[in-house]
Tab-separated table of N, CA and C in Angstrom:
chain	number	residue	atom	x	y	z
A	1	MET	N	-84.918	4.068	-27.352
A	1	MET	CA	-84.350	5.014	-26.266
A	1	MET	C	-82.882	5.003	-26.154
A	2	PRO	N	-82.272	5.852	-26.244
A	2	PRO	CA	-80.691	6.165	-26.065
A	2	PRO	C	-80.468	6.007	-24.637
A	3	GLY	N	-79.004	5.254	-24.467
A	3	GLY	CA	-78.620	5.314	-23.240
A	3	GLY	C	-78.100	6.573	-22.293
A	4	PRO	N	-77.750	6.501	-21.008
A	4	PRO	CA	-77.683	7.527	-20.406
A	4	PRO	C	-76.287	8.553	-20.728
A	5	PRO	N	-76.561	9.948	-20.643
A	5	PRO	CA	-75.553	10.540	-21.240
A	5	PRO	C	-74.403	10.528	-20.762
A	6	PRO	N	-73.096	10.397	-21.291
A	6	PRO	CA	-71.601	10.134	-20.823
A	6	PRO	C	-71.593	11.392	-19.575
A	7	GLY	N	-71.011	11.085	-18.660
A	7	GLY	CA	-70.736	11.818	-17.526
A	7	GLY	C	-70.365	11.160	-16.059
A	8	PRO	N	-70.440	11.988	-15.223
A	8	PRO	CA	-70.034	11.181	-13.898
A	8	PRO	C	-70.842	10.283	-13.664
A	9	GLY	N	-70.321	9.121	-12.937
A	9	GLY	CA	-71.047	7.807	-12.752
A	9	GLY	C	-71.422	6.525	-13.925
A	10	VAL	N	-70.569	7.283	-15.101
A	10	VAL	CA	-70.633	6.318	-16.356
A	10	VAL	C	-69.868	4.993	-16.041
A	11	VAL	N	-70.033	3.964	-16.249
A	11	VAL	CA	-69.132	2.689	-16.121
A	11	VAL	C	-68.755	2.657	-17.254
A	12	PRO	N	-67.156	2.161	-17.270
A	12	PRO	CA	-66.239	2.000	-18.399
A	12	PRO	C	-66.856	0.961	-19.050
A	13	PRO	N	-66.158	0.341	-20.153
A	13	PRO	CA	-66.671	-0.868	-20.960
A	13	PRO	C	-65.586	-1.859	-20.552
A	14	PHE	N	-64.741	-1.702	-19.573
A	14	PHE	CA	-63.817	-2.590	-18.937
A	14	PHE	C	-64.068	-2.770	-17.638
A	15	ALA	N	-63.383	-3.729	-17.058
A	15	ALA	CA	-63.414	-3.773	-15.531
A	15	ALA	C	-62.030	-3.179	-14.981
A	16	ALA	N	-61.013	-3.152	-15.537
A	16	ALA	CA	-59.752	-2.690	-15.088
A	16	ALA	C	-59.024	-2.314	-16.497
A	17	PRO	N	-57.983	-1.213	-16.510
A	17	PRO	CA	-57.291	-0.717	-17.566
A	17	PRO	C	-56.424	-2.231	-18.219
A	18	PRO	N	-56.240	-2.207	-19.365
A	18	PRO	CA	-55.454	-3.488	-19.987
A	18	PRO	C	-53.799	-2.901	-19.571
A	19	THR	N	-53.271	-4.080	-19.126
A	19	THR	CA	-51.714	-3.975	-18.716
A	19	THR	C	-50.765	-4.151	-19.678
A	20	GLU	N	-51.113	-5.145	-20.844
A	20	GLU	CA	-50.291	-5.098	-21.927
A	20	GLU	C	-48.750	-5.491	-21.719
A	21	GLY	N	-48.477	-6.541	-20.701
A	21	GLY	CA	-47.423	-6.930	-20.535
A	21	GLY	C	-46.548	-5.900	-19.372
A	22	GLY	N	-47.109	-5.017	-18.615
A	22	GLY	CA	-46.377	-4.287	-17.756
A	22	GLY	C	-45.461	-5.042	-16.722
A	23	ARG	N	-46.224	-5.988	-16.133
A	23	ARG	CA	-45.452	-6.763	-15.296
A	23	ARG	C	-44.066	-7.196	-15.752
A	24	VAL	N	-43.895	-7.769	-16.941
A	24	VAL	CA	-42.728	-8.123	-17.558
A	24	VAL	C	-41.611	-6.881	-17.891
A	25	ARG	N	-42.294	-5.850	-18.328
A	25	ARG	CA	-41.367	-4.602	-18.475
A	25	ARG	C	-40.866	-4.152	-17.112
A	26	LEU	N	-41.844	-4.346	-15.907
A	26	LEU	CA	-41.347	-3.855	-14.889
A	26	LEU	C	-40.111	-4.753	-14.080
A	27	TRP	N	-40.303	-6.052	-14.288
A	27	TRP	CA	-39.409	-7.043	-13.951
A	27	TRP	C	-38.186	-6.932	-14.834
A	28	LEU	N	-38.374	-6.933	-16.107
A	28	LEU	CA	-37.204	-6.679	-16.965
A	28	LEU	C	-36.272	-5.428	-16.515
A	29	GLY	N	-37.151	-4.242	-16.098
A	29	GLY	CA	-36.441	-2.795	-15.734
A	29	GLY	C	-35.487	-3.010	-14.521
A	30	LEU	N	-36.252	-3.599	-13.452
A	30	LEU	CA	-35.554	-3.955	-12.086
A	30	LEU	C	-34.212	-4.880	-12.385
A	31	GLY	N	-34.369	-5.831	-13.381
A	31	GLY	CA	-33.384	-6.718	-13.526
A	31	GLY	C	-32.076	-5.998	-14.156
A	32	VAL	N	-32.305	-5.256	-15.170
A	32	VAL	CA	-31.434	-4.246	-16.112
A	32	VAL	C	-30.651	-3.456	-14.879
A	33	GLY	N	-31.601	-2.658	-14.143
A	33	GLY	CA	-30.962	-1.917	-12.784
A	33	GLY	C	-30.266	-2.264	-12.160
A	34	ALA	N	-30.616	-3.738	-11.605
A	34	ALA	CA	-29.700	-4.270	-10.664
A	34	ALA	C	-28.549	-4.813	-11.203
A	35	LEU	N	-28.599	-5.229	-12.636
A	35	LEU	CA	-27.435	-5.663	-13.181
A	35	LEU	C	-26.189	-4.611	-13.456
A	36	ALA	N	-26.861	-3.246	-13.697
A	36	ALA	CA	-26.005	-2.083	-13.849
A	36	ALA	C	-25.292	-1.589	-12.644
A	37	LEU	N	-26.021	-1.806	-11.555
A	37	LEU	CA	-25.716	-1.425	-10.041
A	37	LEU	C	-24.425	-2.548	-9.769
A	38	LEU	N	-24.881	-3.781	-10.045
A	38	LEU	CA	-23.956	-4.869	-10.030
A	38	LEU	C	-22.528	-4.629	-10.595
A	39	ILE	N	-22.615	-4.177	-11.922
A	39	ILE	CA	-21.466	-3.821	-12.865
A	39	ILE	C	-20.428	-2.654	-11.924
A	40	CYS	N	-21.496	-1.724	-11.957
A	40	CYS	CA	-20.702	-0.569	-11.112
A	40	CYS	C	-20.074	-0.623	-9.621
A	41	CYS	N	-20.761	-1.447	-8.971
A	41	CYS	CA	-20.297	-1.769	-7.496
A	41	CYS	C	-19.049	-2.568	-7.636
A	42	GLY	N	-19.386	-3.583	-8.413
A	42	GLY	CA	-18.272	-4.716	-8.661
A	42	GLY	C	-16.930	-4.245	-9.348
A	43	GLY	N	-16.962	-3.513	-10.136
A	43	GLY	CA	-16.107	-2.755	-11.051
A	43	GLY	C	-15.331	-1.965	-9.920
A	44	GLY	N	-16.063	-0.988	-9.093
A	44	GLY	CA	-15.415	-0.224	-8.098
A	44	GLY	C	-14.704	-0.937	-6.943
A	45	GLY	N	-15.340	-2.073	-6.550
A	45	GLY	CA	-14.651	-2.863	-5.552
A	45	GLY	C	-13.484	-3.734	-5.989
A	46	ALA	N	-13.708	-4.031	-7.289
A	46	ALA	CA	-12.415	-4.542	-7.815
A	46	ALA	C	-11.313	-3.510	-8.216
A	47	ALA	N	-11.469	-2.549	-8.476
A	47	ALA	CA	-10.568	-1.301	-8.597
A	47	ALA	C	-9.899	-1.109	-7.185
A	48	ALA	N	-10.928	-1.089	-6.071
A	48	ALA	CA	-10.174	-0.831	-4.688
A	48	ALA	C	-9.036	-1.733	-4.528
A	49	ILE	N	-9.592	-3.192	-4.627
A	49	ILE	CA	-8.758	-4.370	-4.420
A	49	ILE	C	-7.566	-4.200	-5.291
A	50	GLY	N	-7.526	-3.825	-6.203
A	50	GLY	CA	-6.343	-3.626	-7.275
A	50	GLY	C	-5.558	-2.663	-6.666
A	51	LEU	N	-5.950	-1.259	-6.106
A	51	LEU	CA	-5.254	-0.366	-5.795
A	51	LEU	C	-4.563	-0.823	-4.364
A	52	VAL	N	-5.104	-1.550	-3.565
A	52	VAL	CA	-4.571	-2.161	-2.250
A	52	VAL	C	-3.322	-2.935	-2.690
A	53	VAL	N	-3.685	-3.751	-3.326
A	53	VAL	CA	-2.645	-4.804	-4.067
A	53	VAL	C	-1.371	-4.240	-4.609
A	54	SER	N	-1.676	-3.223	-5.387
A	54	SER	CA	-0.432	-2.546	-5.978
A	54	SER	C	0.125	-1.758	-5.073
A	55	ASN	N	-0.457	-1.204	-4.253
A	55	ASN	CA	0.290	-0.321	-3.144
A	55	ASN	C	1.007	-1.111	-1.976
A	56	VAL	N	0.687	-2.304	-1.636
A	56	VAL	CA	1.396	-3.307	-0.965
A	56	VAL	C	2.804	-3.712	-1.722
A	57	GLN	N	2.440	-4.056	-2.908
A	57	GLN	CA	3.468	-4.362	-3.735
A	57	GLN	C	4.533	-3.158	-3.988
A	58	ALA	N	4.097	-2.085	-4.103
A	58	ALA	CA	5.316	-0.962	-4.087
A	58	ALA	C	5.901	-0.542	-2.883
A	59	VAL	N	5.105	-0.974	-1.693
A	59	VAL	CA	5.937	-0.749	-0.237
A	59	VAL	C	6.966	-1.906	-0.179
A	60	GLU	N	6.508	-3.075	-0.387
A	60	GLU	CA	7.269	-4.314	-0.362
A	60	GLU	C	8.735	-3.887	-1.203
A	61	GLU	N	8.567	-3.644	-2.694
A	61	GLU	CA	9.645	-3.378	-3.505
A	61	GLU	C	10.657	-2.028	-3.044
A	62	GLN	N	10.066	-1.247	-2.849
A	62	GLN	CA	10.720	0.079	-2.273
A	62	GLN	C	11.358	-0.143	-0.923
A	63	GLY	N	10.702	-1.014	-0.043
A	63	GLY	CA	11.303	-1.401	1.217
A	63	GLY	C	12.383	-2.291	1.068
A	64	LYS	N	12.326	-3.020	0.284
A	64	LYS	CA	13.627	-3.910	-0.292
A	64	LYS	C	14.738	-3.433	-0.730
A	65	SER	N	14.515	-2.403	-1.554
A	65	SER	CA	15.454	-1.564	-2.287
A	65	SER	C	16.096	-0.568	-1.368
A	66	VAL	N	15.417	0.059	-0.763
A	66	VAL	CA	15.955	1.043	0.074
A	66	VAL	C	17.153	0.430	1.453
A	67	THR	N	16.320	-0.817	1.884
A	67	THR	CA	17.255	-1.647	3.101
A	67	THR	C	18.354	-2.087	2.136
A	68	ASP	N	18.145	-2.718	0.969
A	68	ASP	CA	19.412	-3.255	0.087
A	68	ASP	C	20.499	-1.875	-0.103
A	69	SER	N	19.709	-0.974	-0.441
A	69	SER	CA	21.015	0.269	-0.571
A	69	SER	C	21.585	0.713	0.462
A	70	TYR	N	20.914	0.765	1.818
A	70	TYR	CA	21.531	1.120	2.974
A	70	TYR	C	22.535	0.100	3.552
A	71	TYR	N	22.421	-1.033	3.437
A	71	TYR	CA	23.360	-2.069	3.775
A	71	TYR	C	24.523	-2.234	2.767
A	72	ARG	N	24.233	-2.264	1.479
A	72	ARG	CA	25.281	-1.986	0.521
A	72	ARG	C	26.412	-0.877	0.732
A	73	ALA	N	25.731	0.431	1.219
A	73	ALA	CA	26.575	1.377	1.691
A	73	ALA	C	27.571	1.017	2.691
A	74	LEU	N	26.974	0.348	3.742
A	74	LEU	CA	27.426	-0.055	5.031
A	74	LEU	C	28.666	-1.069	4.642
A	75	VAL	N	28.512	-1.974	3.892
A	75	VAL	CA	29.529	-2.806	3.322
A	75	VAL	C	30.492	-2.235	2.712
A	76	GLU	N	30.024	-1.228	1.895
A	76	GLU	CA	31.292	-0.375	1.144
A	76	GLU	C	32.039	0.619	2.189
A	77	ARG	N	31.519	0.849	2.971
A	77	ARG	CA	31.902	1.501	4.249
A	77	ARG	C	31.966	3.254	3.537
A	78	GLU	N	30.777	3.244	2.802
A	78	GLU	CA	30.387	4.721	2.282
A	78	GLU	C	29.218	5.177	3.248
A	79	PHE	N	29.573	5.888	4.368
A	79	PHE	CA	28.614	5.900	5.434
A	79	PHE	C	27.750	7.142	4.939
A	80	GLY	N	28.345	8.221	4.320
A	80	GLY	CA	27.227	9.313	3.827
A	80	GLY	C	26.294	8.592	2.726
A	81	LYS	N	26.361	7.561	2.061
A	81	LYS	CA	25.334	7.166	1.287
A	81	LYS	C	24.193	6.409	2.258
A	82	ALA	N	24.881	5.861	3.151
A	82	ALA	CA	23.899	4.898	4.043
A	82	ALA	C	23.148	6.299	4.938
A	83	TYR	N	23.716	7.145	5.282
A	83	TYR	CA	22.992	8.099	5.879
A	83	TYR	C	22.000	8.956	5.250
A	84	ASP	N	21.985	9.043	3.809
A	84	ASP	CA	21.115	9.379	2.822
A	84	ASP	C	19.862	8.753	2.829
A	85	LYS	N	20.028	7.378	3.208
A	85	LYS	CA	19.093	6.644	3.202
A	85	LYS	C	17.982	6.501	4.286
A	86	LEU	N	18.623	7.382	5.172
A	86	LEU	CA	17.744	7.581	6.484
A	86	LEU	C	16.535	8.432	6.431
A	87	CYS	N	15.353	8.482	7.499
A	87	CYS	CA	14.543	9.301	7.271
A	87	CYS	C	14.709	10.636	8.014
A	88	ASP	N	14.004	11.597	7.899
A	88	ASP	CA	14.194	12.764	8.487
A	88	ASP	C	14.307	12.657	9.785
A	89	ASP	N	13.484	11.748	10.584
A	89	ASP	CA	13.506	11.699	11.754
A	89	ASP	C	14.891	11.199	12.644
A	90	ALA	N	15.165	10.250	12.189
A	90	ALA	CA	16.608	9.641	12.090
A	90	ALA	C	17.612	10.728	11.783
A	91	GLN	N	17.685	11.498	10.941
A	91	GLN	CA	18.648	12.513	10.749
A	91	GLN	C	18.769	13.622	11.611
A	92	ARG	N	17.480	13.803	12.065
A	92	ARG	CA	17.418	14.977	13.244
A	92	ARG	C	18.070	14.626	14.362
A	93	ARG	N	17.766	13.267	14.895
A	93	ARG	CA	18.410	12.493	16.007
A	93	ARG	C	19.732	12.181	15.954
A	94	GLU	N	20.367	12.397	14.650
A	94	GLU	CA	21.881	12.017	14.515
A	94	GLU	C	22.499	12.993	13.340
A	95	SER	N	23.561	13.587	13.541
A	95	SER	CA	24.119	14.157	12.467
A	95	SER	C	24.883	13.242	11.509
A	96	ARG	N	25.253	13.708	10.284
A	96	ARG	CA	26.247	12.972	9.417
A	96	ARG	C	27.275	12.445	9.940
A	97	ALA	N	28.217	13.420	10.737
A	97	ALA	CA	29.398	13.018	11.287
A	97	ALA	C	29.117	12.188	12.544
A	98	ASP	N	28.157	12.529	13.136
A	98	ASP	CA	28.100	11.239	14.396
A	98	ASP	C	27.646	10.029	14.019
A	99	PHE	N	26.625	9.766	12.885
A	99	PHE	CA	26.239	8.517	12.280
A	99	PHE	C	27.444	8.016	11.601
A	100	ALA	N	28.546	8.619	11.024
A	100	ALA	CA	29.766	8.155	10.490
A	100	ALA	C	30.443	7.561	11.587
A	101	GLN	N	30.822	8.240	12.520
A	101	GLN	CA	31.680	7.992	13.707
A	101	GLN	C	31.080	6.595	14.542
A	102	ARG	N	29.682	6.596	14.787
A	102	ARG	CA	29.287	5.490	15.244
A	102	ARG	C	29.046	4.293	14.685
A	103	VAL	N	29.067	4.200	13.357
A	103	VAL	CA	28.883	3.269	12.481
A	103	VAL	C	30.375	2.737	12.229
A	104	ALA	N	31.345	3.688	12.246
A	104	ALA	CA	32.801	3.200	11.953
A	104	ALA	C	33.324	2.385	13.011
A	105	ASP	N	32.812	2.708	14.417
A	105	ASP	CA	33.202	2.179	15.793
A	105	ASP	C	32.427	0.720	15.638
A	106	GLU	N	31.383	0.693	15.279
A	106	GLU	CA	30.748	-0.819	15.412
A	106	GLU	C	31.533	-1.767	14.527
A	107	PRO	N	31.295	-3.094	14.794
A	107	PRO	CA	31.814	-4.160	13.971
A	107	PRO	C	31.221	-3.730	12.396
A	108	ALA	N	32.002	-3.982	11.655
A	108	ALA	CA	31.802	-3.703	10.216
A	108	ALA	C	30.796	-4.756	9.689
A	109	VAL	N	29.851	-4.372	8.756
A	109	VAL	CA	28.934	-5.514	8.037
A	109	VAL	C	29.954	-5.826	6.820
A	110	ALA	N	30.104	-7.360	6.953
A	110	ALA	CA	30.703	-7.918	5.722
A	110	ALA	C	29.848	-8.437	4.777
A	111	ALA	N	28.434	-9.059	5.074
A	111	ALA	CA	27.555	-9.487	4.102
A	111	ALA	C	26.149	-9.345	4.662
A	112	TYR	N	25.115	-9.391	3.890
A	112	TYR	CA	23.979	-9.106	4.380
A	112	TYR	C	22.902	-9.967	3.485
A	113	ARG	N	21.754	-10.305	3.910
A	113	ARG	CA	20.507	-10.741	3.326
A	113	ARG	C	19.126	-9.979	3.764
A	114	VAL	N	18.513	-9.528	2.622
A	114	VAL	CA	17.421	-8.814	3.187
A	114	VAL	C	16.152	-9.748	3.030
A	115	GLY	N	15.481	-9.687	4.029
A	115	GLY	CA	14.260	-10.639	4.308
A	115	GLY	C	13.164	-10.090	3.594
A	116	GLU	N	11.935	-10.660	3.554
A	116	GLU	CA	10.725	-9.906	3.308
A	116	GLU	C	9.976	-8.835	4.073
A	117	VAL	N	9.814	-7.701	3.358
A	117	VAL	CA	9.146	-6.611	4.051
A	117	VAL	C	7.641	-7.190	4.671
A	118	ASP	N	7.695	-6.498	6.170
A	118	ASP	CA	6.267	-6.876	6.601
A	118	ASP	C	5.335	-5.506	6.430
A	119	PRO	N	4.376	-5.410	5.083
A	119	PRO	CA	3.784	-3.971	4.751
A	119	PRO	C	2.968	-3.476	6.011
A	120	THR	N	2.325	-4.299	6.853
A	120	THR	CA	1.564	-3.580	7.940
A	120	THR	C	2.388	-3.035	8.804
A	121	ALA	N	3.594	-3.487	9.336
A	121	ALA	CA	4.435	-2.997	10.451
A	121	ALA	C	5.544	-2.163	9.817
A	122	LEU	N	5.568	-2.100	8.421
A	122	LEU	CA	6.693	-1.690	7.756
A	122	LEU	C	8.135	-1.915	8.364
A	123	THR	N	8.332	-3.057	8.417
A	123	THR	CA	9.698	-3.834	9.035
A	123	THR	C	10.284	-4.702	7.996
A	124	VAL	N	11.533	-4.663	8.091
A	124	VAL	CA	12.437	-5.790	7.133
A	124	VAL	C	13.516	-6.362	7.995
A	125	PRO	N	13.134	-7.966	8.332
A	125	PRO	CA	14.749	-8.730	8.723
A	125	PRO	C	15.814	-8.451	7.783
A	126	VAL	N	16.867	-8.237	8.417
A	126	VAL	CA	17.989	-8.319	7.682
A	126	VAL	C	19.014	-9.308	8.237
A	127	ASP	N	19.617	-10.527	7.694
A	127	ASP	CA	20.599	-11.385	8.524
A	127	ASP	C	21.910	-10.726	8.018
A	128	VAL	N	22.623	-10.367	9.106
A	128	VAL	CA	23.811	-9.710	8.811
A	128	VAL	C	24.805	-10.607	9.445
A	129	THR	N	26.176	-10.646	8.488
A	129	THR	CA	27.447	-11.080	8.776
A	129	THR	C	28.478	-10.201	9.091
A	130	LEU	N	29.053	-9.994	10.351
A	130	LEU	CA	29.639	-9.082	10.858
A	130	LEU	C	31.377	-9.384	10.292
A	131	SER	N	32.308	-8.359	10.165
A	131	SER	CA	33.554	-8.610	10.064
A	131	SER	C	34.270	-9.607	10.908
A	132	GLY	N	34.024	-9.709	11.963
A	132	GLY	CA	34.617	-10.748	12.908
A	132	GLY	C	34.052	-11.824	12.684
A	133	GLY	N	32.799	-12.316	11.782
A	133	GLY	CA	32.421	-13.449	11.634
A	133	GLY	C	31.274	-13.800	12.492
A	134	GLY	N	30.931	-12.857	13.226
A	134	GLY	CA	29.613	-12.935	14.013
A	134	GLY	C	28.128	-12.820	13.134
A	135	ARG	N	27.095	-13.435	13.364
A	135	ARG	CA	25.888	-13.321	12.559
A	135	ARG	C	24.952	-12.872	13.788
A	136	GLU	N	24.079	-11.956	13.038
A	136	GLU	CA	22.800	-11.444	13.632
A	136	GLU	C	21.679	-11.166	12.699
A	137	THR	N	20.531	-10.975	13.311
A	137	THR	CA	19.160	-10.587	12.651
A	137	THR	C	19.185	-9.275	13.081
A	138	GLN	N	19.167	-8.424	12.223
A	138	GLN	CA	18.654	-6.901	12.263
A	138	GLN	C	17.097	-6.789	11.878
A	139	GLN	N	16.616	-5.856	12.669
A	139	GLN	CA	15.150	-5.499	12.205
A	139	GLN	C	15.216	-3.896	11.798
A	140	VAL	N	14.856	-3.979	10.598
A	140	VAL	CA	15.170	-2.430	10.084
A	140	VAL	C	13.468	-1.820	9.844
A	141	THR	N	13.247	-0.774	10.354
A	141	THR	CA	12.264	-0.115	10.488
A	141	THR	C	12.094	1.083	9.189
A	142	LEU	N	10.990	0.894	8.498
A	142	LEU	CA	11.002	1.673	7.370
A	142	LEU	C	9.953	2.896	7.599
A	143	ALA	N	9.899	4.024	6.945
A	143	ALA	CA	8.855	5.015	7.119
A	143	ALA	C	8.754	5.530	5.475
A	144	ALA	N	7.676	6.353	5.324
A	144	ALA	CA	7.564	6.819	3.901
A	144	ALA	C	8.146	8.396	3.970
A	145	ASP	N	8.658	8.729	2.902
A	145	ASP	CA	9.233	10.318	3.004
A	145	ASP	C	8.181	11.022	2.614
A	146	GLN	N	8.046	12.047	3.414
A	146	GLN	CA	6.799	12.995	3.325
A	146	GLN	C	6.855	13.562	1.910
A	147	GLN	N	8.177	14.055	1.501
A	147	GLN	CA	8.055	14.683	0.105
A	147	GLN	C	7.612	13.757	-1.109
A	148	THR	N	8.506	12.699	-0.940
A	148	THR	CA	8.625	11.753	-2.129
A	148	THR	C	7.549	10.731	-2.137
A	149	GLY	N	7.383	10.273	-0.994
A	149	GLY	CA	6.263	9.103	-0.819
A	149	GLY	C	7.309	7.884	-0.540
A	150	GLY	N	8.511	7.983	-1.133
A	150	GLY	CA	9.354	6.710	-1.114
A	150	GLY	C	9.630	6.271	0.179
A	151	MET	N	10.085	4.843	0.239
A	151	MET	CA	10.656	4.438	1.804
A	151	MET	C	11.817	4.836	2.276
A	152	GLU	N	12.017	5.051	3.370
A	152	GLU	CA	13.393	5.480	4.079
A	152	GLU	C	13.492	4.509	5.291
A	153	VAL	N	14.768	4.475	5.566
A	153	VAL	CA	15.228	3.703	6.743
A	153	VAL	C	15.054	4.472	8.036
A	154	CYS	N	14.340	3.982	8.983
A	154	CYS	CA	14.006	5.036	10.069
A	154	CYS	C	14.793	4.466	11.234
A	155	GLY	N	15.338	3.290	11.285
A	155	GLY	CA	15.872	2.808	12.486
A	155	GLY	C	16.260	1.264	12.338
A	156	VAL	N	17.362	0.979	13.252
A	156	VAL	CA	17.705	-0.527	12.948
A	156	VAL	C	17.845	-0.859	14.746
A	157	SER	N	17.535	-2.267	14.711
A	157	SER	CA	17.482	-2.890	15.999
A	157	SER	C	17.913	-4.164	15.858
């Protein structure tokens, strides 16, 4: 007598389908995916850190450069050049002629030494020697130019 006909209720010849290493493939796939995610996110994080570091270095270099140019112009008594290093806000507060007159009336800057730029506060200390022999430390406030993105002197205290 032959067995029951195939159809509903037929018992398969095995208890569960064969896995053929399915778990190994699953874990291998998850591992590769995690590695890819780590590379992508790690690379993006490294790029972001690199961007911040290079931006800070650019601010420091530009801040020192514009401060040096400003004080060099004061030492050489080229007040127009010094005025050109001022930010737009400072130039709105004081005309070129008023700036030149005010600076000419103050004790002349004989020598100076630019300190390290504080990139968070955008300030630079400058050790100044005046023509009468007096010495003082002046604090230069910097600001970014809206058109060029370069640094400008926005105040001296």
